[in-house]
């Protein structure tokens, strides 16, 4: 990936945004990831990347692109998700708009721009003399139950992974009129039982303030995911940090408050790091990604591939 590839990268990101890939587990009747999976797989295959499709849920496909090394090196997996949240609150959600260095559209930030950067970097690996394999996993269902990455890990392994997510504050579930759904993000060392105990203690304290007993409430766990802990000196962290320093001039490494599929990959024994584009408006009516940051992500990924898999 070089700066001359930027127009191709921008066009690819716009093409991904135009495809409706609303998660049907979030929005009944949502289009799902099928059309986008075909676009991603076809684009990679046209450039010589070996592509495999995996049915992660009925009728819903993960796409795995692989650039094989010549042997004896470390493998690196790039992971981004195909699905998006709904479009009802976002006019022109599937009509990408470029304005003042930003790309607007549903999924632009979460995570189609990062996916485009990963696709370009993966295709670029074909021209590198690498010993280790490069894998790109474009997965389904990250916005709901992470069925895509769960299925991926039953068939694919790597020495390390980069999960292409950015920050977000919104819930990925939408409550009806009588149920409140809360995302409680756990820290390393916290158990599900501890969290449930805290919630029920809070409810007991609230009921104690209502001596007339006009309401009743209980808490239950819908599903739980482990937090992610990757040591600062892990080879994939070191490689990505050095690539950021070379490409961008500096690198910041630290914790984030949101959950991603990286935690599932780490739990499966694949050391993982979260890295992605700059933008805003995930799950909201105005979602955008900074185009220069997308270019930078592609350049950093290309450099990291060359370092880690060499």
PDB file of N, CA, C and O in Angstrom, residues 44 68 129 165 170 189 197 246 251:
ATOM      1  N   UNK A  44     -11.203  -9.550  -3.533  1.00  0.00           N
ATOM      2  CA  UNK A  44      -9.952 -10.204  -3.146  1.00  0.00           C
ATOM      3  C   UNK A  44      -9.528 -11.249  -4.173  1.00  0.00           C
ATOM      4  O   UNK A  44      -8.352 -11.326  -4.559  1.00  0.00           O
ATOM      5  N   UNK A  68      -0.651 -16.877   1.237  1.00  0.00           N
ATOM      6  CA  UNK A  68       0.234 -17.871   1.838  1.00  0.00           C
ATOM      7  C   UNK A  68       1.689 -17.413   1.778  1.00  0.00           C
ATOM      8  O   UNK A  68       2.163 -16.934   0.746  1.00  0.00           O
ATOM      9  N   UNK A 129       7.653 -10.725  -0.089  1.00  0.00           N
ATOM     10  CA  UNK A 129       8.275 -12.038   0.066  1.00  0.00           C
ATOM     11  C   UNK A 129       8.184 -12.428   1.536  1.00  0.00           C
ATOM     12  O   UNK A 129       9.141 -12.287   2.302  1.00  0.00           O
ATOM     13  N   UNK A 165     -11.387  -2.211  14.861  1.00  0.00           N
ATOM     14  CA  UNK A 165     -12.492  -1.473  15.456  1.00  0.00           C
ATOM     15  C   UNK A 165     -11.999  -0.096  15.895  1.00  0.00           C
ATOM     16  O   UNK A 165     -10.819   0.108  16.115  1.00  0.00           O
ATOM     17  N   UNK A 170     -22.385   3.883  22.012  1.00  0.00           N
ATOM     18  CA  UNK A 170     -23.788   3.481  21.933  1.00  0.00           C
ATOM     19  C   UNK A 170     -23.966   2.008  22.287  1.00  0.00           C
ATOM     20  O   UNK A 170     -23.070   1.192  22.131  1.00  0.00           O
ATOM     21  N   UNK A 189     -10.476  -9.888  35.365  1.00  0.00           N
ATOM     22  CA  UNK A 189     -10.623 -10.344  36.737  1.00  0.00           C
ATOM     23  C   UNK A 189     -12.046 -10.327  37.245  1.00  0.00           C
ATOM     24  O   UNK A 189     -12.346 -10.965  38.264  1.00  0.00           O
ATOM     25  N   UNK A 197     -24.428  -9.828  40.740  1.00  0.00           N
ATOM     26  CA  UNK A 197     -24.639  -9.485  42.141  1.00  0.00           C
ATOM     27  C   UNK A 197     -24.712  -7.982  42.359  1.00  0.00           C
ATOM     28  O   UNK A 197     -25.538  -7.497  43.143  1.00  0.00           O
ATOM     29  N   UNK A 246       6.693   4.348  12.553  1.00  0.00           N
ATOM     30  CA  UNK A 246       7.355   4.562  11.261  1.00  0.00           C
ATOM     31  C   UNK A 246       6.466   5.327  10.293  1.00  0.00           C
ATOM     32  O   UNK A 246       6.927   6.232   9.585  1.00  0.00           O
ATOM     33  N   UNK A 251       3.217   6.718  18.189  1.00  0.00           N
ATOM     34  CA  UNK A 251       2.265   5.650  18.466  1.00  0.00           C
ATOM     35  C   UNK A 251       1.792   5.763  19.899  1.00  0.00           C
ATOM     36  O   UNK A 251       2.580   6.081  20.798  1.00  0.00           O
TER      37      UNK A 251
END
